[in-house]
PDB file of N, CA and C in Angstrom:
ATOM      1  N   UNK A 771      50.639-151.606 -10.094  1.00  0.00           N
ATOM      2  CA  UNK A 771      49.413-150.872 -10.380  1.00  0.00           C
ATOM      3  C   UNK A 771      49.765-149.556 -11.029  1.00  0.00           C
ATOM      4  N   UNK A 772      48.876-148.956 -11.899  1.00  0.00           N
ATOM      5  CA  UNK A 772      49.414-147.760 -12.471  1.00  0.00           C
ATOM      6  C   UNK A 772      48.018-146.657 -12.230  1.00  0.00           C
ATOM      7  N   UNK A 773      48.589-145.392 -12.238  1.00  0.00           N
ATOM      8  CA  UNK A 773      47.096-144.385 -11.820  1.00  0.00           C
ATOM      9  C   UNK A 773      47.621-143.400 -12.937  1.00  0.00           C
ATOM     10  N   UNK A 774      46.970-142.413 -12.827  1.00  0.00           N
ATOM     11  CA  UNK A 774      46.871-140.948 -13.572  1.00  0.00           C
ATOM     12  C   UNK A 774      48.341-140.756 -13.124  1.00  0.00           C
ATOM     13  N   UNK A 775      49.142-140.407 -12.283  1.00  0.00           N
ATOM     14  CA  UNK A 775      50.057-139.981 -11.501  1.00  0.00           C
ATOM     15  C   UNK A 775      51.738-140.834 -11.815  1.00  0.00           C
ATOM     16  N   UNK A 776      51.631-142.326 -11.494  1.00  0.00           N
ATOM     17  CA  UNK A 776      52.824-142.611 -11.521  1.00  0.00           C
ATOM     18  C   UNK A 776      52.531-144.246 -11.294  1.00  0.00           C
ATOM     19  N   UNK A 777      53.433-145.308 -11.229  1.00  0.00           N
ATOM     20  CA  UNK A 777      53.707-146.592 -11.379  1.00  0.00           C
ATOM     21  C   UNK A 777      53.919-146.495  -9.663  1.00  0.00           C
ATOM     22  N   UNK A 778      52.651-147.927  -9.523  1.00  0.00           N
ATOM     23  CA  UNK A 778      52.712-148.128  -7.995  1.00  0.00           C
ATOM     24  C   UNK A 778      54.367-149.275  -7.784  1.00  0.00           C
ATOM     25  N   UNK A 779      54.800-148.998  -6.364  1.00  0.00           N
ATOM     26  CA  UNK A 779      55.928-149.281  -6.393  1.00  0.00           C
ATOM     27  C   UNK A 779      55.783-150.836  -5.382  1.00  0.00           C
ATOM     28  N   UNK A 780      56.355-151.594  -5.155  1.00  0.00           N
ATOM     29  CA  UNK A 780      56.426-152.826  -4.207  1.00  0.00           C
ATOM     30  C   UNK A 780      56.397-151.986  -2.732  1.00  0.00           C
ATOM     31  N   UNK A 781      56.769-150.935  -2.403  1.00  0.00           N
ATOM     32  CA  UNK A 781      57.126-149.659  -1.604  1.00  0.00           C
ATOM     33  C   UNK A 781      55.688-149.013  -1.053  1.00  0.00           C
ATOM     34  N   UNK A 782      54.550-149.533  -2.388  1.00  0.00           N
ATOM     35  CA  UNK A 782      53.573-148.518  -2.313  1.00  0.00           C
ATOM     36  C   UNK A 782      52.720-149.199  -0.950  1.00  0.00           C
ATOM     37  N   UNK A 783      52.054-148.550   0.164  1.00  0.00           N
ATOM     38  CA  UNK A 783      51.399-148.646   1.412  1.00  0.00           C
ATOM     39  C   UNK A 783      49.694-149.330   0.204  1.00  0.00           C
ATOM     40  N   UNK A 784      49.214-149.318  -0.698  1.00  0.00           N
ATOM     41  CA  UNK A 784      48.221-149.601  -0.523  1.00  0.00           C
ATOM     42  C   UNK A 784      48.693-151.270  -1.536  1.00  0.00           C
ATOM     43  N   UNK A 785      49.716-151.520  -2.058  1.00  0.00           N
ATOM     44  CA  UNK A 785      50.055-153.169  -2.579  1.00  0.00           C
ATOM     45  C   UNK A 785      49.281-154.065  -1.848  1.00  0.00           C
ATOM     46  N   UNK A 786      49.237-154.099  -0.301  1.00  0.00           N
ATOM     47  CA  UNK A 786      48.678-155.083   0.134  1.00  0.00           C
ATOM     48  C   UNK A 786      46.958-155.576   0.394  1.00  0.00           C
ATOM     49  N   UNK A 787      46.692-154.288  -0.086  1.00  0.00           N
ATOM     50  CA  UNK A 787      45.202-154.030  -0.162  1.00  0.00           C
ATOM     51  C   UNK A 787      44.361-154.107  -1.056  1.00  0.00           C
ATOM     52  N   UNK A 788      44.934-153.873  -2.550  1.00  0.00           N
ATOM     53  CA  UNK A 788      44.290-153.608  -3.439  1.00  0.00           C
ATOM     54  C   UNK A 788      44.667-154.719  -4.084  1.00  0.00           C
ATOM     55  N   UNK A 789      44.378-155.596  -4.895  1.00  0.00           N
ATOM     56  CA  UNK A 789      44.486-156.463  -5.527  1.00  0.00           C
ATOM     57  C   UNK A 789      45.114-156.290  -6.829  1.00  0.00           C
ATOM     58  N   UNK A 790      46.509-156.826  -7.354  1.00  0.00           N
ATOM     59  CA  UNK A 790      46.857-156.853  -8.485  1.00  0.00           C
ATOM     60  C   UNK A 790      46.042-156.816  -9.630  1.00  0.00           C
ATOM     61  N   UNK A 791      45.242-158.036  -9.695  1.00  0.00           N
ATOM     62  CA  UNK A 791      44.133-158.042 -10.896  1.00  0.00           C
ATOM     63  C   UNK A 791      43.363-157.064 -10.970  1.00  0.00           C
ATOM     64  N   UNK A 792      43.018-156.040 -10.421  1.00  0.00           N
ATOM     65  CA  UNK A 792      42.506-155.241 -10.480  1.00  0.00           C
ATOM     66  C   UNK A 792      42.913-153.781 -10.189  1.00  0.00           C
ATOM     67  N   UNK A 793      43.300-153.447 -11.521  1.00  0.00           N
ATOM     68  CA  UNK A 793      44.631-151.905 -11.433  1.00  0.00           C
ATOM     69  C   UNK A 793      43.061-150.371 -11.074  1.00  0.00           C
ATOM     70  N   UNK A 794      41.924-151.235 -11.734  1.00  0.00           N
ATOM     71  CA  UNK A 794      41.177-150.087 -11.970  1.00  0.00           C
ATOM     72  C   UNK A 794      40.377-149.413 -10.438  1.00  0.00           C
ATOM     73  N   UNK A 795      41.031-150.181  -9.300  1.00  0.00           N
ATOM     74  CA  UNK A 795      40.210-149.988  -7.913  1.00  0.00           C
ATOM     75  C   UNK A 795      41.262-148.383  -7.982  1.00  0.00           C
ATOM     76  N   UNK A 796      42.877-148.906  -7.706  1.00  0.00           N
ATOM     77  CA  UNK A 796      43.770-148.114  -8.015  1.00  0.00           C
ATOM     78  C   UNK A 796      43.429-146.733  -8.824  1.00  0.00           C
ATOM     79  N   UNK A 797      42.997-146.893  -9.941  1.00  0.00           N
ATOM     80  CA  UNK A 797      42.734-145.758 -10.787  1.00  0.00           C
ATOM     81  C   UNK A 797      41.353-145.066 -10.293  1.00  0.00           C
ATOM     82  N   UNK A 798      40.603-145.808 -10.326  1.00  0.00           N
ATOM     83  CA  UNK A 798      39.317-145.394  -8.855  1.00  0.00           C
ATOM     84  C   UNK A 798      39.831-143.981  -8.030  1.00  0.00           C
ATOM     85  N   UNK A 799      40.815-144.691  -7.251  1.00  0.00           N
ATOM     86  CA  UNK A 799      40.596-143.718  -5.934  1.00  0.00           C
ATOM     87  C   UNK A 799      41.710-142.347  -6.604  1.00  0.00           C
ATOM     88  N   UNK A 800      42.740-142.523  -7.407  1.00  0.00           N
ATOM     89  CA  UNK A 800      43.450-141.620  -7.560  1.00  0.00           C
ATOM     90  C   UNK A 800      42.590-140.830  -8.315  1.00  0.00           C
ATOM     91  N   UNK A 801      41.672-141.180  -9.428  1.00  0.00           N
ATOM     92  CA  UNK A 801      40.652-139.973  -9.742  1.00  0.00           C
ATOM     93  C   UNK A 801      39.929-139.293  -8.803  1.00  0.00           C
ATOM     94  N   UNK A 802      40.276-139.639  -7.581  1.00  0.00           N
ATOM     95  CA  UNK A 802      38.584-139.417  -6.827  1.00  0.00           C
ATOM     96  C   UNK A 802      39.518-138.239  -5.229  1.00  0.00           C
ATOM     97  N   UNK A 803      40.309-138.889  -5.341  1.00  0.00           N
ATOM     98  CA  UNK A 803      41.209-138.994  -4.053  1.00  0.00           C
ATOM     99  C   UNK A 803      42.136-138.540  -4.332  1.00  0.00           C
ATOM    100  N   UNK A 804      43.630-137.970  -3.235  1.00  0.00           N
ATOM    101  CA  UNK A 804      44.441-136.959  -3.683  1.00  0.00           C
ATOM    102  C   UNK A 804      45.538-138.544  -2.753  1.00  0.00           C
ATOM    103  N   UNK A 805      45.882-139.315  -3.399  1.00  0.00           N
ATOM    104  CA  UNK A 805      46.776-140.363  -3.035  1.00  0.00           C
ATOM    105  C   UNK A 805      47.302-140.393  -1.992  1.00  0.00           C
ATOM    106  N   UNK A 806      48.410-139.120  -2.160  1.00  0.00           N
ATOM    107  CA  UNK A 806      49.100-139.458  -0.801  1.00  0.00           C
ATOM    108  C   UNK A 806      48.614-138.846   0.614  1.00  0.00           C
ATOM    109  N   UNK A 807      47.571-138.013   0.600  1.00  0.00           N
ATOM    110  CA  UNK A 807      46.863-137.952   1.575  1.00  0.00           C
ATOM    111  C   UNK A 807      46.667-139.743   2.114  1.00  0.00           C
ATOM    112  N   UNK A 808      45.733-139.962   1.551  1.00  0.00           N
ATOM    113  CA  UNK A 808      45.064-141.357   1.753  1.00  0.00           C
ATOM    114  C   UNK A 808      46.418-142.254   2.279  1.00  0.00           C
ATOM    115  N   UNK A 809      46.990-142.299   1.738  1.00  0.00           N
ATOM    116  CA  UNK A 809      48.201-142.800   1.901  1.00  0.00           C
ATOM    117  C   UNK A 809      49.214-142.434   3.453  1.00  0.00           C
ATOM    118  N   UNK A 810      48.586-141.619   3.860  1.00  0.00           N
ATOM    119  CA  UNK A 810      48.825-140.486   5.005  1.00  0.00           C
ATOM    120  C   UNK A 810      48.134-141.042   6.076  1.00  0.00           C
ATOM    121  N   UNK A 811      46.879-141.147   5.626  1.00  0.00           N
ATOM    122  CA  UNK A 811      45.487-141.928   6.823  1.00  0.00           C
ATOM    123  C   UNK A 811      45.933-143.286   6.554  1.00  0.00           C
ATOM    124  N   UNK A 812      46.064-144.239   5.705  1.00  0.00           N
ATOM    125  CA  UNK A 812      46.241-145.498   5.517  1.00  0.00           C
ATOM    126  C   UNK A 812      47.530-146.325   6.828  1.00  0.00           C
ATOM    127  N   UNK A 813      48.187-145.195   6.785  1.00  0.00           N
ATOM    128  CA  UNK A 813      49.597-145.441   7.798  1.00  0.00           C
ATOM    129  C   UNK A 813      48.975-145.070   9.110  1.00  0.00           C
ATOM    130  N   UNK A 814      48.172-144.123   9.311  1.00  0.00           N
ATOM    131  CA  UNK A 814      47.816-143.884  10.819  1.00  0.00           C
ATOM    132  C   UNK A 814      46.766-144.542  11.136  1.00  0.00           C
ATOM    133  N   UNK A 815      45.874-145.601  10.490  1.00  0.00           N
ATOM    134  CA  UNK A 815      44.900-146.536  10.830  1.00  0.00           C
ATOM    135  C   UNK A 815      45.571-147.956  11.073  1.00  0.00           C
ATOM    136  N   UNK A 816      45.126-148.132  12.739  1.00  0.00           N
ATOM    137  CA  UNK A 816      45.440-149.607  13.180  1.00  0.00           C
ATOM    138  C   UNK A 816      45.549-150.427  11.934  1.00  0.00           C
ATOM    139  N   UNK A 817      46.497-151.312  11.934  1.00  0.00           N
ATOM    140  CA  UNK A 817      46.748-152.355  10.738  1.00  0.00           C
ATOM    141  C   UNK A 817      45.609-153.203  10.409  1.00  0.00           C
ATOM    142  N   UNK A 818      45.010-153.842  11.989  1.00  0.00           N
ATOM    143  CA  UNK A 818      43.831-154.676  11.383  1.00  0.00           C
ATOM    144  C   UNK A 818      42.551-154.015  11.062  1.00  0.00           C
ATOM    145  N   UNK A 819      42.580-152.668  10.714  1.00  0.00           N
ATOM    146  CA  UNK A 819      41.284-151.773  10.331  1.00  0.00           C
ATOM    147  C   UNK A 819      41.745-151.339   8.690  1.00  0.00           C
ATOM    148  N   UNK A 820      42.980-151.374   8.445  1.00  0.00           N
ATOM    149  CA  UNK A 820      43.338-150.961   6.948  1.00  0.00           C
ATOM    150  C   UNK A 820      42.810-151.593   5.773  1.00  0.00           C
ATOM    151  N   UNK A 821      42.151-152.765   5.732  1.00  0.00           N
ATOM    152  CA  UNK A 821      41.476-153.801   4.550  1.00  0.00           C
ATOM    153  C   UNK A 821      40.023-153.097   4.179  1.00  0.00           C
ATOM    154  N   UNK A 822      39.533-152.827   5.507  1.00  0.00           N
ATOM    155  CA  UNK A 822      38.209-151.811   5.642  1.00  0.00           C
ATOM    156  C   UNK A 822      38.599-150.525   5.247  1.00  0.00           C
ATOM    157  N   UNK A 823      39.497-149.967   5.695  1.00  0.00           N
ATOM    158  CA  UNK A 823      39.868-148.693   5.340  1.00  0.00           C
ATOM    159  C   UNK A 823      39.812-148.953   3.461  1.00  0.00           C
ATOM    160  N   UNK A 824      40.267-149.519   3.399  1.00  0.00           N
ATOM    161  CA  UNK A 824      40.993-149.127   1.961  1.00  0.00           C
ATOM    162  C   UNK A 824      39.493-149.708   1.083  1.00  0.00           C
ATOM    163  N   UNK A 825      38.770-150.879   1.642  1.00  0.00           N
ATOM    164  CA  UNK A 825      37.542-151.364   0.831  1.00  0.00           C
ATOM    165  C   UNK A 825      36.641-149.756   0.700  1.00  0.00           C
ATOM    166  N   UNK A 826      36.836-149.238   1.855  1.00  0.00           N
ATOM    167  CA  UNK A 826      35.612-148.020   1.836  1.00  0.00           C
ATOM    168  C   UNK A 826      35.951-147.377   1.265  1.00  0.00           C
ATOM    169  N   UNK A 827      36.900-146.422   0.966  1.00  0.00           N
ATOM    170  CA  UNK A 827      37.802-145.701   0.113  1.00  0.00           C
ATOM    171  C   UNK A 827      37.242-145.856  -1.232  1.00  0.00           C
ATOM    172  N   UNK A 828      37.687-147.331  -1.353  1.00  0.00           N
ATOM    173  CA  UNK A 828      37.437-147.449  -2.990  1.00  0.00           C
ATOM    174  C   UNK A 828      36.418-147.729  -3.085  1.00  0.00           C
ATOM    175  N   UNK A 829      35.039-148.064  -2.500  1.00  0.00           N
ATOM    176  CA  UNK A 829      33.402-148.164  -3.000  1.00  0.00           C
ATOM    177  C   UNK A 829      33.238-146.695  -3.099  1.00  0.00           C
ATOM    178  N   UNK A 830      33.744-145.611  -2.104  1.00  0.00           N
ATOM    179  CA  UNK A 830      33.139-143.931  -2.139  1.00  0.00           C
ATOM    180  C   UNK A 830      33.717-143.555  -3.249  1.00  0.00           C
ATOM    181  N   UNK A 831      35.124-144.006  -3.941  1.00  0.00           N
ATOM    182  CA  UNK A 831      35.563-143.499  -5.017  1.00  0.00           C
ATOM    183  C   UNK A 831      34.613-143.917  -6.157  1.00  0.00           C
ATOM    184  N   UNK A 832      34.616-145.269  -6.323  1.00  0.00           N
ATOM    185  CA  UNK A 832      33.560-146.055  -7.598  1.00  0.00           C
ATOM    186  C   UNK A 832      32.473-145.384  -7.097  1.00  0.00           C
ATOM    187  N   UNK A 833      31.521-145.155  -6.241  1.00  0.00           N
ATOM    188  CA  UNK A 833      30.198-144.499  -6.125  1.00  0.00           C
ATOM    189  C   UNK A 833      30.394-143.136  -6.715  1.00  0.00           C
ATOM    190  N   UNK A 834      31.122-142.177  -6.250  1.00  0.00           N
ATOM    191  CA  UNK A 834      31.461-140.794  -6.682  1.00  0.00           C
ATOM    192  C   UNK A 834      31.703-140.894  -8.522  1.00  0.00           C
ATOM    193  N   UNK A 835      32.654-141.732  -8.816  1.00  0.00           N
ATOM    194  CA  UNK A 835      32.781-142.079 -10.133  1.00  0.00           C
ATOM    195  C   UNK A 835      31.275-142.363 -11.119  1.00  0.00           C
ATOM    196  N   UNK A 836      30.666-143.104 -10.607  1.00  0.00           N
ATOM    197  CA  UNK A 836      29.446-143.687 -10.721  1.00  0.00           C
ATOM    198  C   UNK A 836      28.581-142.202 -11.379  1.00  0.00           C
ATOM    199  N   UNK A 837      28.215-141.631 -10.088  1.00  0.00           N
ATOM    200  CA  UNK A 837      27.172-140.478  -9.797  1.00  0.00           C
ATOM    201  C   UNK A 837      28.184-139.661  -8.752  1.00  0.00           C
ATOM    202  N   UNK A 838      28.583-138.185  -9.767  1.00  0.00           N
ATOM    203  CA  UNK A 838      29.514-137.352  -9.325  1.00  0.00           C
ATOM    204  C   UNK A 838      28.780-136.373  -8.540  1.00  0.00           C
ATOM    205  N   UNK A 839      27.676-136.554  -8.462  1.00  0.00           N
ATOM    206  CA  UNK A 839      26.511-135.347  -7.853  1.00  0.00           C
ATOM    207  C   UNK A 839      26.134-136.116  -6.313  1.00  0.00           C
ATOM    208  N   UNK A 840      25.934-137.299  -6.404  1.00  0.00           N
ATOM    209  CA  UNK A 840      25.957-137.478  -4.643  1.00  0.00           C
ATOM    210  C   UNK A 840      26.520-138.189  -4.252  1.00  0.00           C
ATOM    211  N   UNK A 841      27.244-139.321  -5.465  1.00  0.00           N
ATOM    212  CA  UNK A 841      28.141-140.636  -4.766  1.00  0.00           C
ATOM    213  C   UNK A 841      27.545-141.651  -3.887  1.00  0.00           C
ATOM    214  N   UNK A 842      27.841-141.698  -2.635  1.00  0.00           N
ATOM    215  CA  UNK A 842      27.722-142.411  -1.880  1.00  0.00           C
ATOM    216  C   UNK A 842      26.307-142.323  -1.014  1.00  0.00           C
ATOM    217  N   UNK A 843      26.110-140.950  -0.931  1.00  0.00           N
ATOM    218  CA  UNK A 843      24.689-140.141  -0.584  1.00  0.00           C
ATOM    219  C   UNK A 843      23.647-141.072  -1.453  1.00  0.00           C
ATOM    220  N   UNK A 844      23.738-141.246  -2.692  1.00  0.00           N
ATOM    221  CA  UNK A 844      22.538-141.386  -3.496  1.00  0.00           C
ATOM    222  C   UNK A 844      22.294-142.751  -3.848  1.00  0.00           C
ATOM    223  N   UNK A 845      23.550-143.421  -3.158  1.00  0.00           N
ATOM    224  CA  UNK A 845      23.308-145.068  -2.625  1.00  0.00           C
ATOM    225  C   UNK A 845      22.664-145.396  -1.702  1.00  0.00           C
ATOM    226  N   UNK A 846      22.820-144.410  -0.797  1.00  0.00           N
ATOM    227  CA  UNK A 846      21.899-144.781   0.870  1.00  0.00           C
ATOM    228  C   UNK A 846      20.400-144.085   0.358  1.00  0.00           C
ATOM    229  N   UNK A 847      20.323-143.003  -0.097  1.00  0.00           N
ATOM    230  CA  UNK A 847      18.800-142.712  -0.384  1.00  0.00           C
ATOM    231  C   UNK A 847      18.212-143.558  -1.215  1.00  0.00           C
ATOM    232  N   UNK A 848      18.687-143.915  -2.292  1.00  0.00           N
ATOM    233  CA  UNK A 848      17.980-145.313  -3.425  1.00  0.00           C
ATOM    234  C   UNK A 848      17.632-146.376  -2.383  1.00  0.00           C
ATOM    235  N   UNK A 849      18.589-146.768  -1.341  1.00  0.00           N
ATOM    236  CA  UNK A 849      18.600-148.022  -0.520  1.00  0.00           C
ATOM    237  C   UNK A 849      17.408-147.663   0.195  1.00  0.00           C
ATOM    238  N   UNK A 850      16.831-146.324   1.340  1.00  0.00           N
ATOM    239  CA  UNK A 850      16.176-145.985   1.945  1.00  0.00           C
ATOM    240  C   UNK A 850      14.983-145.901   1.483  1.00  0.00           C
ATOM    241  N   UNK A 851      14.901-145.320   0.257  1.00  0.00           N
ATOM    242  CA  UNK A 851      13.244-145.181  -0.524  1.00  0.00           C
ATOM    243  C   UNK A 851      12.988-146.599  -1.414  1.00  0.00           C
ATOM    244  N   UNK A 852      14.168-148.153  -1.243  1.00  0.00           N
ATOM    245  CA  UNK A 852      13.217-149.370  -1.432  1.00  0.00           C
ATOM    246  C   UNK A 852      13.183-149.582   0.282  1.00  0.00           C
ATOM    247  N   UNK A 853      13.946-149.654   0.841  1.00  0.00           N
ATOM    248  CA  UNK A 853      13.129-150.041   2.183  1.00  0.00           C
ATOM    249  C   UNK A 853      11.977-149.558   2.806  1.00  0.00           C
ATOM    250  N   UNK A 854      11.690-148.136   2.462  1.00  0.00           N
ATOM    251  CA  UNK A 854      10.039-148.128   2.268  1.00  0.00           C
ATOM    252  C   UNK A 854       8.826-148.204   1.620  1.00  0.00           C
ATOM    253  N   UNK A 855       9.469-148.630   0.530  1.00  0.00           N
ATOM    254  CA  UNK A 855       8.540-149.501  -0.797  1.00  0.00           C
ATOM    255  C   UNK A 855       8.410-150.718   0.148  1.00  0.00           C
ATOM    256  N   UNK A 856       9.644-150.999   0.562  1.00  0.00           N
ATOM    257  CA  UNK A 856       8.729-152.771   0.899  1.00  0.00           C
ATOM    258  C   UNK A 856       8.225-152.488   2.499  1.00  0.00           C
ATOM    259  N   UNK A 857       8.177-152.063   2.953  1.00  0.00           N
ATOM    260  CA  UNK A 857       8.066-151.981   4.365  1.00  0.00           C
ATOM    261  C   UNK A 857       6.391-151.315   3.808  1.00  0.00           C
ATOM    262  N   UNK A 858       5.593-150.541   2.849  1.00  0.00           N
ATOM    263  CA  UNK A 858       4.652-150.604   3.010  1.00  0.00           C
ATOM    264  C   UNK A 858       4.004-152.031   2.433  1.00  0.00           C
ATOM    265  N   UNK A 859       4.838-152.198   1.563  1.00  0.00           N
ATOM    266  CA  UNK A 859       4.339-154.062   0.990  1.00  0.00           C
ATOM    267  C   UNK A 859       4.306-154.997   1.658  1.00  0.00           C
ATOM    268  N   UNK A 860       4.840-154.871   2.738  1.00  0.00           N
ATOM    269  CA  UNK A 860       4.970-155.221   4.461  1.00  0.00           C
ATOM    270  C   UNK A 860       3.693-155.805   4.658  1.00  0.00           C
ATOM    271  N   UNK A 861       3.197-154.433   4.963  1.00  0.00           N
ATOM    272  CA  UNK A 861       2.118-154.007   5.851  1.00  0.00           C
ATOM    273  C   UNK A 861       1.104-154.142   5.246  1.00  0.00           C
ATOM    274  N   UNK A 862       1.095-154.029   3.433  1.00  0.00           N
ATOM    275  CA  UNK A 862      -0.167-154.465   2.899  1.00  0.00           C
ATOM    276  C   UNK A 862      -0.319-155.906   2.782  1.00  0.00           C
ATOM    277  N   UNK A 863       0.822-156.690   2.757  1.00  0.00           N
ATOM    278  CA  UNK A 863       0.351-158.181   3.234  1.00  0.00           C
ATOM    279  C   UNK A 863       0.467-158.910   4.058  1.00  0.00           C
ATOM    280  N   UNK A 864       0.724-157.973   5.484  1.00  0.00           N
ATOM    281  CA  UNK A 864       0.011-158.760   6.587  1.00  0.00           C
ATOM    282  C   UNK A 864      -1.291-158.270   6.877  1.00  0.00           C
ATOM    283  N   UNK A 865      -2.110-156.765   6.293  1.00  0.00           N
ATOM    284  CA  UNK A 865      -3.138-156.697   6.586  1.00  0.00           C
ATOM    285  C   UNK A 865      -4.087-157.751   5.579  1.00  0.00           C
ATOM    286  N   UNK A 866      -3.817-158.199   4.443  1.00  0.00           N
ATOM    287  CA  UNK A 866      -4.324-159.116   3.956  1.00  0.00           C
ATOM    288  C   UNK A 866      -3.949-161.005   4.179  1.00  0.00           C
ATOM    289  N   UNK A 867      -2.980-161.201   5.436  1.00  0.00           N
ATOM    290  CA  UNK A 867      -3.226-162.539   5.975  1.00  0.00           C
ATOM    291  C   UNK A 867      -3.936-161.974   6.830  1.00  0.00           C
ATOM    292  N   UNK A 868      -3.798-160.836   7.934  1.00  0.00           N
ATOM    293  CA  UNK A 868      -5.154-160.702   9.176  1.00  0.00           C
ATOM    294  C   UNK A 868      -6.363-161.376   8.281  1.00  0.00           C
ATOM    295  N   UNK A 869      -6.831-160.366   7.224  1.00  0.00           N
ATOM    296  CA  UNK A 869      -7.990-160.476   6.664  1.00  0.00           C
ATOM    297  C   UNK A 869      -8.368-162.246   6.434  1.00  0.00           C
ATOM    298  N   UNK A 870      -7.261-162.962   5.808  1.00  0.00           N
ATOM    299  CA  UNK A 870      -7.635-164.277   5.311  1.00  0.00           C
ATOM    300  C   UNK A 870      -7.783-165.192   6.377  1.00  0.00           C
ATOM    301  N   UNK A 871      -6.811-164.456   7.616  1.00  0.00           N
ATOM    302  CA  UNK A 871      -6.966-165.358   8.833  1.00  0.00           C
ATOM    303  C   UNK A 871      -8.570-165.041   9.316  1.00  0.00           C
ATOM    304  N   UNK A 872      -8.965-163.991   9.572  1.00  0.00           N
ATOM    305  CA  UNK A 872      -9.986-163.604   9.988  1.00  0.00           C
ATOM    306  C   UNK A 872     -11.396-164.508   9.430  1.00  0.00           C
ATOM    307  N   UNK A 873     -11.276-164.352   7.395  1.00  0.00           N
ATOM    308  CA  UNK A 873     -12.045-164.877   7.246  1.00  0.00           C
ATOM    309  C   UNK A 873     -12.510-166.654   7.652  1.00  0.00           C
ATOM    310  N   UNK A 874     -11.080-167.304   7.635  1.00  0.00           N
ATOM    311  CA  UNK A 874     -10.750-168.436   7.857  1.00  0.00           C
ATOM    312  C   UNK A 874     -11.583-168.894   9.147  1.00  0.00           C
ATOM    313  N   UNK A 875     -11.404-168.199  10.107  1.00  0.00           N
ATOM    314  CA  UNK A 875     -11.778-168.333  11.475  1.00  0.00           C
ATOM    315  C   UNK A 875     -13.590-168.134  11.509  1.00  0.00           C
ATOM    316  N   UNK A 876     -13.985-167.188  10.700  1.00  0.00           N
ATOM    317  CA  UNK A 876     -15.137-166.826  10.904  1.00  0.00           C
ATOM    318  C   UNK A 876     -16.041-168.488  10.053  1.00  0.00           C
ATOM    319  N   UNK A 877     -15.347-168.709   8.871  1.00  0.00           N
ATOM    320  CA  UNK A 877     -15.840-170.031   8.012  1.00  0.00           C
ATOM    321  C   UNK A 877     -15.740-171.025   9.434  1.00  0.00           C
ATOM    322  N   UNK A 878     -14.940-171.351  10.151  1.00  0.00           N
ATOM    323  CA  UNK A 878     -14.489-172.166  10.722  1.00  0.00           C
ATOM    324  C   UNK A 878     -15.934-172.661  11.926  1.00  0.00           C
ATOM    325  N   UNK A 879     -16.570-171.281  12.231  1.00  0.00           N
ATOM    326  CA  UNK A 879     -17.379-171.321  13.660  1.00  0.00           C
ATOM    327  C   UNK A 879     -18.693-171.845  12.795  1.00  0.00           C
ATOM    328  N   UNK A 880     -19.012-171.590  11.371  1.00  0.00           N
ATOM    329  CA  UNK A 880     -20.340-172.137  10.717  1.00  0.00           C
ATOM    330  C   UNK A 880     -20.354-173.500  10.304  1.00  0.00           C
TER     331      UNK A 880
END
């Protein structure tokens, strides 16, 4: 893998994580991220938590990359303001099955 910095080594702690075919996850986080920090936390996180470690890493890097003003912030608010788009679209069409049930029932007694 290659970054801004230097040629990843067989040596390098994140080889097993990041996928060959894809050098640009790599270039991701070293724009975003100060390597060997990460590289620092990567070694002190339980082994079977490091795949997660390193997936999150690189979505906050690609998000930050993305939108440098909130990143990851402005994924959860986009996500939050459709879940209350539909959550009132919800509510406007179960008040319109009440209604159809209602009418249904009322046809039903004539």
């Amino acid at each position: 893998m290659e970054s801004c910095e230097c040629k990843c080594t067989k040596e390098c702690v994140f080889v097993p994580y990041l996928p060959l075919n894809k050098p640009e996850k790599y270039a991701s986080l070293s724009k975003v991220f100060k390597m060997s920090k990460m590289a620092r936390l990567l070694k002190d996180i339980e082994p079977s938590q490091r795949q997660v470690y390193v997936d999150s890493i690189c979505f906050e890097a690609e998000a930050r990359l993305r939108d440098p003003v909130w990143g990851c912030v402005g994924i959860i608010r986009d996500l939050k303001l459709q879940l209350e788009i539909l959550k009132r679209e919800l509510k406007k069409k179960r008040m319109a099955l009440e209604e159809i049930q209602r009418s249904i029932i009322l046809r039903a007694r004539f």
